[in-house]
Short mmCIF file of C-alpha atoms in Angstrom, two decimals:
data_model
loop_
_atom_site.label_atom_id
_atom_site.label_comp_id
_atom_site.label_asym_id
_atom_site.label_seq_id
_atom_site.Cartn_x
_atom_site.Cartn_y
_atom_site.Cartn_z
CA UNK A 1 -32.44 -14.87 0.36
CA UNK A 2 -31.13 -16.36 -3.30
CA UNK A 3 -27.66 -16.11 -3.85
CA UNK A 4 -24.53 -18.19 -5.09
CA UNK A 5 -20.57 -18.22 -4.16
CA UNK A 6 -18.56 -20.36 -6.72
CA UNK A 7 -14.41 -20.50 -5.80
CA UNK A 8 -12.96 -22.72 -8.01
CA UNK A 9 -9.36 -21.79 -7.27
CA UNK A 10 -7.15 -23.76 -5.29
CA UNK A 11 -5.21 -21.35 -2.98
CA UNK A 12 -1.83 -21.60 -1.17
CA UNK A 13 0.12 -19.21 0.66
CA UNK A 14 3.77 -19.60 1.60
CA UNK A 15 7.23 -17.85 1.82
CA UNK A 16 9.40 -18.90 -1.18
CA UNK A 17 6.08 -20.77 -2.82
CA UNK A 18 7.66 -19.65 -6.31
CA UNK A 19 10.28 -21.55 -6.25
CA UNK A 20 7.88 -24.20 -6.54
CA UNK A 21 6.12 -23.58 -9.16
CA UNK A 22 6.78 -26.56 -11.11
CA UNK A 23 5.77 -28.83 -8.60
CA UNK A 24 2.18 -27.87 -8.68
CA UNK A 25 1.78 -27.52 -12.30
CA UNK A 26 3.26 -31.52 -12.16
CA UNK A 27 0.19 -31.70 -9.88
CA UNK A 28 -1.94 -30.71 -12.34
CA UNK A 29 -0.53 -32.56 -15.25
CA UNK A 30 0.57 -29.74 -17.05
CA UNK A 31 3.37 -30.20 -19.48
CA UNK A 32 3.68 -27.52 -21.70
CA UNK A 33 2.85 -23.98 -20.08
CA UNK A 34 2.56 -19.94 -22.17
CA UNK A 35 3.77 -17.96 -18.84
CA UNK A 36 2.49 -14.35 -19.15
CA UNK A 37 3.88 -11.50 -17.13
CA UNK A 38 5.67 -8.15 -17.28
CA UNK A 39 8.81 -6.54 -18.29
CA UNK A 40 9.18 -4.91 -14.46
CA UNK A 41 8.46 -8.56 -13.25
CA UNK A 42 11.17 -9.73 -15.50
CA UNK A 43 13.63 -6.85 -14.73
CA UNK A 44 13.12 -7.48 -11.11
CA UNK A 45 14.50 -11.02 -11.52
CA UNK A 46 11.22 -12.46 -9.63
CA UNK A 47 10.82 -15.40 -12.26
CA UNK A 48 14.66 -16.38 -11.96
CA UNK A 49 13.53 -19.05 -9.37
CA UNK A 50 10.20 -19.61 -11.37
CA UNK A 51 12.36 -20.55 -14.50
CA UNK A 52 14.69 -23.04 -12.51
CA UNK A 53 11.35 -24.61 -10.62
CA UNK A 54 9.90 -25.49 -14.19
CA UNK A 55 13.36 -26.66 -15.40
CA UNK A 56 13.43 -28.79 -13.03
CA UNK A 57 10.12 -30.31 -12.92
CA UNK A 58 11.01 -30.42 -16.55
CA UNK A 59 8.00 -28.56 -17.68
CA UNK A 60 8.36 -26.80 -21.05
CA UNK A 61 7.59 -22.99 -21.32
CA UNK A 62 6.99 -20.21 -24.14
CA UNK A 63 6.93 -16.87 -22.68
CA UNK A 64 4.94 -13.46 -23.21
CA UNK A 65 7.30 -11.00 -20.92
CA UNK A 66 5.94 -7.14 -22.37
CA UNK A 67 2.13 -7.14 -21.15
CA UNK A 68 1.85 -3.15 -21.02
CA UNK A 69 -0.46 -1.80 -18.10
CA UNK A 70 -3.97 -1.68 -18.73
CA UNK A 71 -3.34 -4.35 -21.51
CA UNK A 72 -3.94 -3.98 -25.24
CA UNK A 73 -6.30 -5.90 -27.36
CA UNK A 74 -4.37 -6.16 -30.03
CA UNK A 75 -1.24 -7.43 -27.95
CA UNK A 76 -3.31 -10.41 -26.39
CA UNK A 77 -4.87 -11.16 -29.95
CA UNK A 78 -1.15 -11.31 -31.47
CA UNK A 79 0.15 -13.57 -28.68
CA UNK A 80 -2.60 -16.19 -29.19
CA UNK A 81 -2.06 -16.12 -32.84
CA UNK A 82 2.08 -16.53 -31.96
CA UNK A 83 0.93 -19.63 -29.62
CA UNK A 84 -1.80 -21.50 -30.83
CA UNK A 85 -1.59 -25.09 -32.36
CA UNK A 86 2.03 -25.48 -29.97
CA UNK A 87 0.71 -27.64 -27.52
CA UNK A 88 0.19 -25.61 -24.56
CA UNK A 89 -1.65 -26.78 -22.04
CA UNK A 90 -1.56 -24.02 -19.67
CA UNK A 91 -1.27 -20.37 -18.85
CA UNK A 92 1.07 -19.07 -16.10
CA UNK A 93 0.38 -15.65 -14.85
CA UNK A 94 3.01 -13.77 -12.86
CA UNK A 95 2.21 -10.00 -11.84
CA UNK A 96 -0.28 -7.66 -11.23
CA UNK A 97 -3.40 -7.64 -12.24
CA UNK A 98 -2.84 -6.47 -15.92
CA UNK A 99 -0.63 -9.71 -16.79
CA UNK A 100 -3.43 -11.23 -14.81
CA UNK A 101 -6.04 -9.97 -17.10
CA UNK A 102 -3.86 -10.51 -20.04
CA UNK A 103 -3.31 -14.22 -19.48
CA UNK A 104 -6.99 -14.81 -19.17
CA UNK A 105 -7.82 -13.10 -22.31
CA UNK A 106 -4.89 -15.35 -24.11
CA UNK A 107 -6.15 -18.64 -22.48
CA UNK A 108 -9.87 -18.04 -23.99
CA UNK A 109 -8.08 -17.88 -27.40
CA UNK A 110 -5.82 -20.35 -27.27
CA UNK A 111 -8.81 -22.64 -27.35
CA UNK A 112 -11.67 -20.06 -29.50
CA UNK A 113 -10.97 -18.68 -32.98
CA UNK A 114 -11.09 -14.98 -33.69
CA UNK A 115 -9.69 -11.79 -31.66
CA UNK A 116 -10.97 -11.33 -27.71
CA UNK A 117 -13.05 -8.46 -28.89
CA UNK A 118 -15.66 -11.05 -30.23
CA UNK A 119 -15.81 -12.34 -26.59
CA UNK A 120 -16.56 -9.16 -24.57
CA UNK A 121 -19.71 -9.62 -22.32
CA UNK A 122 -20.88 -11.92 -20.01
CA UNK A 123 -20.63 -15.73 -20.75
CA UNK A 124 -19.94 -15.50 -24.16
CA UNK A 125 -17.10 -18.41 -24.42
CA UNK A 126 -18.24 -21.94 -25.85
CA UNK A 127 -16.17 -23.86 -24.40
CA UNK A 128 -13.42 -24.00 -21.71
CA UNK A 129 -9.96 -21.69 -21.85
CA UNK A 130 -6.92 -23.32 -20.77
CA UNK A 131 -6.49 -23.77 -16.98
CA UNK A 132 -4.81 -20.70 -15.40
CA UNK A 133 -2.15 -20.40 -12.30
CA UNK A 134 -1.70 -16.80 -11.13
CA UNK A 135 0.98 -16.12 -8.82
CA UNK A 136 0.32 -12.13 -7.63
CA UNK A 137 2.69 -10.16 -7.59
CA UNK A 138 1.09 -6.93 -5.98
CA UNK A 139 -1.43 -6.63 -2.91
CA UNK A 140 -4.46 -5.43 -5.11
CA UNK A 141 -6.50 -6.54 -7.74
CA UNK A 142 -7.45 -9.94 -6.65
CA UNK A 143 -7.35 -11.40 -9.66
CA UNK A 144 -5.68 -14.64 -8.58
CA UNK A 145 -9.22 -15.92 -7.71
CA UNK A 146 -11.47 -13.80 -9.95
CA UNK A 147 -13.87 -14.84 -13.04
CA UNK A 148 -13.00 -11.57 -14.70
CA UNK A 149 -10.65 -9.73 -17.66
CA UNK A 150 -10.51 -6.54 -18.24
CA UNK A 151 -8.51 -5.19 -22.10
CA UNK A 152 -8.42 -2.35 -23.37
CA UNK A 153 -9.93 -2.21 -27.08
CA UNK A 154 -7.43 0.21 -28.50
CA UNK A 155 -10.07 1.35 -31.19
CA UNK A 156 -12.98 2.50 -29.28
CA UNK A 157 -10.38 3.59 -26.28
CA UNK A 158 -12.77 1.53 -23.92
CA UNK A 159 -11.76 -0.94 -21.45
CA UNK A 160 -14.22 -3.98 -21.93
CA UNK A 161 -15.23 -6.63 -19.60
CA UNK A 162 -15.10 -10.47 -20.16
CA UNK A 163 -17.20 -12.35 -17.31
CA UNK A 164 -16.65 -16.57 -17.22
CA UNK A 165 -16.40 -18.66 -14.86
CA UNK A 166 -14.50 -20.86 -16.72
CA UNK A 167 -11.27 -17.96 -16.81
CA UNK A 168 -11.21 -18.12 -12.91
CA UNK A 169 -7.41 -19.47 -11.76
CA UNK A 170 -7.10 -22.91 -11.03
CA UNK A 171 -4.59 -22.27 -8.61
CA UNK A 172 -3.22 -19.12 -6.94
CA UNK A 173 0.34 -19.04 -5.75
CA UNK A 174 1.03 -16.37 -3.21
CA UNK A 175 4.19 -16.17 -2.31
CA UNK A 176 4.84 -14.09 1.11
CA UNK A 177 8.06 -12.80 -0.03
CA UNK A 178 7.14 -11.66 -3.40
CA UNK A 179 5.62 -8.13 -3.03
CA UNK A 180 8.68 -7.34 -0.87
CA UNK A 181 10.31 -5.49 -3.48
CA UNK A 182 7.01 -3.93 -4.62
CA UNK A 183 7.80 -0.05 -5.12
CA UNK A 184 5.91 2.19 -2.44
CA UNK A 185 3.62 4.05 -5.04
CA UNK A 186 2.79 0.60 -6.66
CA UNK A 187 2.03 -0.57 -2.94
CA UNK A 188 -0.09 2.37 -2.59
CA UNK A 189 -2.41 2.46 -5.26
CA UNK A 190 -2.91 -1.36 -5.63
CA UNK A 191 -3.78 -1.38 -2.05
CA UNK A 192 -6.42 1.24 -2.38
CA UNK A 193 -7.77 -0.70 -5.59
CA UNK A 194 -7.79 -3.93 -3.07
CA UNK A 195 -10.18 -1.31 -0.71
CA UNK A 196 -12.17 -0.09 -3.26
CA UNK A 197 -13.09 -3.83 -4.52
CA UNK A 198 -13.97 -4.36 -1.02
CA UNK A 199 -16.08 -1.13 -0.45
CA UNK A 200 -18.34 -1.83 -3.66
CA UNK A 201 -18.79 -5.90 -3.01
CA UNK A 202 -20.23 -4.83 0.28
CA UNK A 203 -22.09 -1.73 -0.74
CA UNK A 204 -23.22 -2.40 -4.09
CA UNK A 205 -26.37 -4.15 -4.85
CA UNK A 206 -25.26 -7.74 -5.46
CA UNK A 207 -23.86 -8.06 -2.23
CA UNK A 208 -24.45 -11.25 -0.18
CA UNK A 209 -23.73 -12.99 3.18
CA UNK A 210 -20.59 -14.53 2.31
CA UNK A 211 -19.22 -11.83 0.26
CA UNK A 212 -20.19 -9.12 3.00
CA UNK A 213 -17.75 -11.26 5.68
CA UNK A 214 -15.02 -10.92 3.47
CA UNK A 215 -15.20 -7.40 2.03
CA UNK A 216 -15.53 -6.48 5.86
CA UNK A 217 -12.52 -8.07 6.64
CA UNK A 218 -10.59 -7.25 3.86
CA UNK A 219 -11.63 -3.50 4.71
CA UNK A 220 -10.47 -3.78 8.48
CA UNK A 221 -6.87 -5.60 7.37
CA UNK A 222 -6.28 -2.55 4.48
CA UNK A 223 -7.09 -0.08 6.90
CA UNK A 224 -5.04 -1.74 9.82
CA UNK A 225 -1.95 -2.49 7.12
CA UNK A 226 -1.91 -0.73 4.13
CA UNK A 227 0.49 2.03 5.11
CA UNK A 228 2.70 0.23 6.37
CA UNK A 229 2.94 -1.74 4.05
CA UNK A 230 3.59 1.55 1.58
CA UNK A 231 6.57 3.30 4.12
CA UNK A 232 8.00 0.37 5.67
CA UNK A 233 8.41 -2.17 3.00
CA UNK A 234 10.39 -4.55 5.54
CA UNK A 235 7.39 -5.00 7.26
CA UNK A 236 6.71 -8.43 6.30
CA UNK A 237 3.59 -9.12 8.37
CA UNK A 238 1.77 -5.83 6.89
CA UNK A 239 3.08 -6.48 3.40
CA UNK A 240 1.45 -10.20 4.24
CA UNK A 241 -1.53 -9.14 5.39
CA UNK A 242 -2.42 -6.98 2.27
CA UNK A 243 -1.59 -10.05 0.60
CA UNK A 244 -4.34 -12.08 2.59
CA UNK A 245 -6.53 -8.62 2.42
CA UNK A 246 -6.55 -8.44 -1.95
CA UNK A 247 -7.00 -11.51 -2.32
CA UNK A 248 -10.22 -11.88 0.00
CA UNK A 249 -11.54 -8.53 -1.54
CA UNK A 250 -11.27 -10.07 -4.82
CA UNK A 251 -13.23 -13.32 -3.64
CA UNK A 252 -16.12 -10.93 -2.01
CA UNK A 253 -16.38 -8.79 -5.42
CA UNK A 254 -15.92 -11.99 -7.71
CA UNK A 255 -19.48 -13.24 -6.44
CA UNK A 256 -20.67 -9.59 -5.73
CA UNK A 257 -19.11 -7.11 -8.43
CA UNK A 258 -17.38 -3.87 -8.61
CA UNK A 259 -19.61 -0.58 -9.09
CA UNK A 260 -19.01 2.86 -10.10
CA UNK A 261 -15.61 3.66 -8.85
CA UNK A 262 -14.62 1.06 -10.94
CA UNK A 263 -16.89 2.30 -14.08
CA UNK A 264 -15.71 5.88 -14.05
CA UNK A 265 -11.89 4.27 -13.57
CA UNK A 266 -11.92 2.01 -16.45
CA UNK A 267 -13.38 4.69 -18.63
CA UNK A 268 -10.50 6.89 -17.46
CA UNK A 269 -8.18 4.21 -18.21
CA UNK A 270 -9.27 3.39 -21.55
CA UNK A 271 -8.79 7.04 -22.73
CA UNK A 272 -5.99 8.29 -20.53
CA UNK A 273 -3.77 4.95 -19.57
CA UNK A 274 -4.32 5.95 -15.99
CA UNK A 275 -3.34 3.27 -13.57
CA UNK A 276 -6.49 1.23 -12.58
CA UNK A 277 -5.58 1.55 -8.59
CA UNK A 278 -4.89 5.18 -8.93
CA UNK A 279 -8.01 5.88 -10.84
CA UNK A 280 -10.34 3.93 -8.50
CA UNK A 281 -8.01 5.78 -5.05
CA UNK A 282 -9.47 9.15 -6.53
CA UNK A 283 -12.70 8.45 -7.15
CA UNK A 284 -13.36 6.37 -4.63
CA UNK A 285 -14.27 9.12 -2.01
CA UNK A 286 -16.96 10.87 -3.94
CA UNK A 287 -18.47 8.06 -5.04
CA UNK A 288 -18.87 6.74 -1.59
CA UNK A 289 -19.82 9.70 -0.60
CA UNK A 290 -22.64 10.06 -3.28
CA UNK A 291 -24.04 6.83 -2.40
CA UNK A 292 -24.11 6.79 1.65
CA UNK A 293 -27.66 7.66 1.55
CA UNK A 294 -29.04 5.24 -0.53
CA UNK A 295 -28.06 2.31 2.25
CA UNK A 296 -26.71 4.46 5.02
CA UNK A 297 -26.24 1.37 7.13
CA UNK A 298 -23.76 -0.18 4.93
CA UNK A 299 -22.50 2.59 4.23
CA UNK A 300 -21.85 2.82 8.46
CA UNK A 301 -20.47 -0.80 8.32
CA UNK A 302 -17.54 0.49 5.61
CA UNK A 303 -16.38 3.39 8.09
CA UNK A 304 -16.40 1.18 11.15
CA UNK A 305 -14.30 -1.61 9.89
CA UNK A 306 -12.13 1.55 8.45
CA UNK A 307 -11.57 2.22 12.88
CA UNK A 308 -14.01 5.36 12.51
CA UNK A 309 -15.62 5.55 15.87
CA UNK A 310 -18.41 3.11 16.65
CA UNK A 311 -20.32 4.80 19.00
CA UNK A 312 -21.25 6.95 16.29
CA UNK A 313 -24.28 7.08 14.52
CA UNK A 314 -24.76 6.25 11.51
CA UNK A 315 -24.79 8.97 9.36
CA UNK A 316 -21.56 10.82 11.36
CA UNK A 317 -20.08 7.60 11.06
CA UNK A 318 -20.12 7.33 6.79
CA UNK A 319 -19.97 11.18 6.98
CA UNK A 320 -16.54 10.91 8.64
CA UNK A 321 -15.80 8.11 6.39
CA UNK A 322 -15.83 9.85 3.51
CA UNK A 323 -12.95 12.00 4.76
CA UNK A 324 -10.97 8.83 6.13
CA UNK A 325 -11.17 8.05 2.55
CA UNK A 326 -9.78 11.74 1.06
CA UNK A 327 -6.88 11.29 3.60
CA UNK A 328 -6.01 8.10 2.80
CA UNK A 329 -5.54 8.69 -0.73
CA UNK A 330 -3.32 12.16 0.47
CA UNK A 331 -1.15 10.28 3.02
CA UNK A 332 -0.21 7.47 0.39
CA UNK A 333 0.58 10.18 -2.37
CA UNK A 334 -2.56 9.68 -4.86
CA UNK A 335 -2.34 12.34 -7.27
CA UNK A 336 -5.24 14.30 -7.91
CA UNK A 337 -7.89 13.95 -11.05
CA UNK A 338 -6.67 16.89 -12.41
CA UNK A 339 -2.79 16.02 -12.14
CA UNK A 340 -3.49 12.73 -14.16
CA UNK A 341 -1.71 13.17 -17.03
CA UNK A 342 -3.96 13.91 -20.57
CA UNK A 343 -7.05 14.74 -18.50
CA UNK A 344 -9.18 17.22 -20.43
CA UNK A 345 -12.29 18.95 -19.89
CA UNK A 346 -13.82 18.39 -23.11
CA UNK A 347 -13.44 14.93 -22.49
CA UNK A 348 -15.58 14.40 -19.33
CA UNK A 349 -18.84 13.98 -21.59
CA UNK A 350 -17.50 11.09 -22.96
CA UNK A 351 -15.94 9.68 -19.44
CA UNK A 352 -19.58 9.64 -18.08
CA UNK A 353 -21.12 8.43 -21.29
CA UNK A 354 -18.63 5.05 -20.96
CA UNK A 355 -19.14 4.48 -17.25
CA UNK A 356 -22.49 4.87 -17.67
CA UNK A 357 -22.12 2.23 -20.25
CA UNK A 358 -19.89 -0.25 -18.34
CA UNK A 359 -21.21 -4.01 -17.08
CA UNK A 360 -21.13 -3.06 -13.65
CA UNK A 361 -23.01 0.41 -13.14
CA UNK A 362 -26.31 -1.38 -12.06
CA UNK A 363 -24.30 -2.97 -9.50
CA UNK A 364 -24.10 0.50 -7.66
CA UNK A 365 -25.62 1.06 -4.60
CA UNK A 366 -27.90 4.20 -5.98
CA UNK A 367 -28.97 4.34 -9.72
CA UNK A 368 -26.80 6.31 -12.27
CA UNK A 369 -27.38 8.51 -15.07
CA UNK A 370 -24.96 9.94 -17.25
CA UNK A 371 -25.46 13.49 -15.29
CA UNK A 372 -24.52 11.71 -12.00
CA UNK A 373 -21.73 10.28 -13.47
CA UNK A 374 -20.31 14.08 -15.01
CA UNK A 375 -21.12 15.71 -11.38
CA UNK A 376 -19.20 13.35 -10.08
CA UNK A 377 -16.04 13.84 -12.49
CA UNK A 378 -16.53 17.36 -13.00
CA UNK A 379 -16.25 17.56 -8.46
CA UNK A 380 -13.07 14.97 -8.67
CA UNK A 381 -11.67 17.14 -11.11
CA UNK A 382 -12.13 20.57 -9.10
CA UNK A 383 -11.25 19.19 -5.81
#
């Protein structure tokens, strides 16, 4: 057995926890912080009690409040340029995983020259970024406690990958009460992004013994939680509990990875601006459902800690899986592949040709080629 597990991130969890905000920074000795969120964040008024936290800890702050979903290059290159030589010491992130994403990619260069494009890849950085505090503000990506950013290189309409340790959060703020006002379809599809990081750190090939304990878990809370959490969004302890459930999903695929779902959505998203949740909700069925066979037993494990039957056997078990999976997506309200807005036929060439090319298709639990990837699309797409 050789494996390794690395969480750097401090984690708390509390109602209110934003409202002190500048106390842990203090804790940390930061004095001068870029915060880096959202306009729906903003418009929502969920930093009011951020802003009067740092004011009071009397913590100074710039601000980058328009991080667009699947976030630009070109946006997180301009903001660096904006902020470097100002003394900042820190980057806050507040929001879902694309001001997540966004706020790593600033940190590496507010301490590198040149534009993040020049640091897509696996440990490329050479040297540190600035320390990062993420406080989530959906139930989904996990990137509160992940080594990862993902941008969107507006040129070649790809979404590329930056791997470093050194970008994983510091700390990770989650605040109980935050996703309360989190709209349902938000709810939905970030929750069935949280499954599908879950679903590939235990089925793809990286896996390992620590990982698989929380990507099980993190599969039985979503299942147990996650709609509820979408059509009752008073239901504090389900709202909670996807809380606990993305980020432990995103600790299991941190030191696992992500697979195919994921390679076919950010391909998707770089051409189309799909939403990363909704494009890994439909795919997510028929890639599961192309892989069972290559580890059926894992495969099993995924549709047990879903509640599918366990006195089943193995193979009825991920069989019936699959379709737990299709209705999932249908009871939340995923759309379709083909009702995604811009989707094209003449396209799907290219789709495969970029998933095939993305960091994480060896991670998948069977081999890919480009073919697999377009009978895969082409079946989303006439389901």
């Amino acid at each position: 057995m050789n494996f390794q597990f690395l969480l750097p991130t401090k984690i708390v969890m509390q109602p209110g926890l934003r409202s002190r905000t500048g106390e842990h920074l203090q804790e940390l000795g930061l004095q001068h912080v870029l915060l880096v969120t959202d306009a729906g964040v903003k418009r929502a008024g969920l930093l009011d009690s951020i802003y009067a936290s740092l004011d009071a800890a009397q913590i100074r702050y710039a601000e980058v409040a328009d991080v667009k979903p699947n976030p630009r290059s070109e946006d997180c290159n301009a903001a660096a340029q904006r902020y470097r030589g100002q003394g900042i010491d820190g980057v806050l992130a507040v929001g879902g995983g694309s001001a997540m994403d966004a706020a790593k990619a600033i940190s590496v260069l507010l301490t590198h020259d040149g534009k993040i494009e020049d640091y897509e890849g696996a440990f490329t950085l050479q040297r540190a970024a600035l320390p990062i505090i993420a406080i989530p503000s959906t139930a989904g990506t996990g990137s509160e406690v992940t080594f990862f950013s993902v941008i969107t290189d507006t040129r070649r309409q790809f979404k590329m990958s930056l791997l470093d340790y050194r970008i994983g959060p510091v700390l990770a703020l989650l605040d109980t009460d935050i996703t309360a006002s989190l709209p349902p379809a938000i709810a939905a599809s970030t929750g069935m992004d949280a499954l599908t990081h879950a679903i590939e750190a235990y089925t793809g090939k990286p896996a390992n013994p620590i990982s698989d304990g929380l990507a099980l878990h993190a599969i039985r809370l979503i299942s147990q939680n996650l709609r509820a959490a979408v059509q009752e969004p008073r239901n504090q302890q389900a709202r909670e509990q996807m809380l606990v459930a993305s980020l432990i999903a995103g600790m299991a695929f941190g030191n696992a990875d992500i697979a195919s779902v994921h390679c076919i959505s950010e391909a998707i998203g770089g051409l189309y601006d799909t939403p990363h949740g909704v494009g890994n909700a439909i795919f997510l069925p028929f890639v599961f459902s192309h892989n069972r066979d290559a580890d059926l037993r894992r495969h099993a494990d995924v549709a047990y800690a879903l509640g599918i039957d366990p006195t089943l056997d193995a193979a009825s078990a991920a069989e019936q899986a699959v379709q737990r999976l299709f209705d999932m997506g249908r009871e939340l309200g995923i759309p379709r592949f083909s009702e995604v807005a811009g989707v094209r036929e003449e396209d799907f060439q290219a789709i495969a040709e970029k998933s095939k090319s993305n960091i994480s298709d060896s991670s998948n639990a069977k081999p890919m080629s480009v073919d697999s990837y377009l009978a895969i699309i082409r079946q989303a797409y006439q389901y």
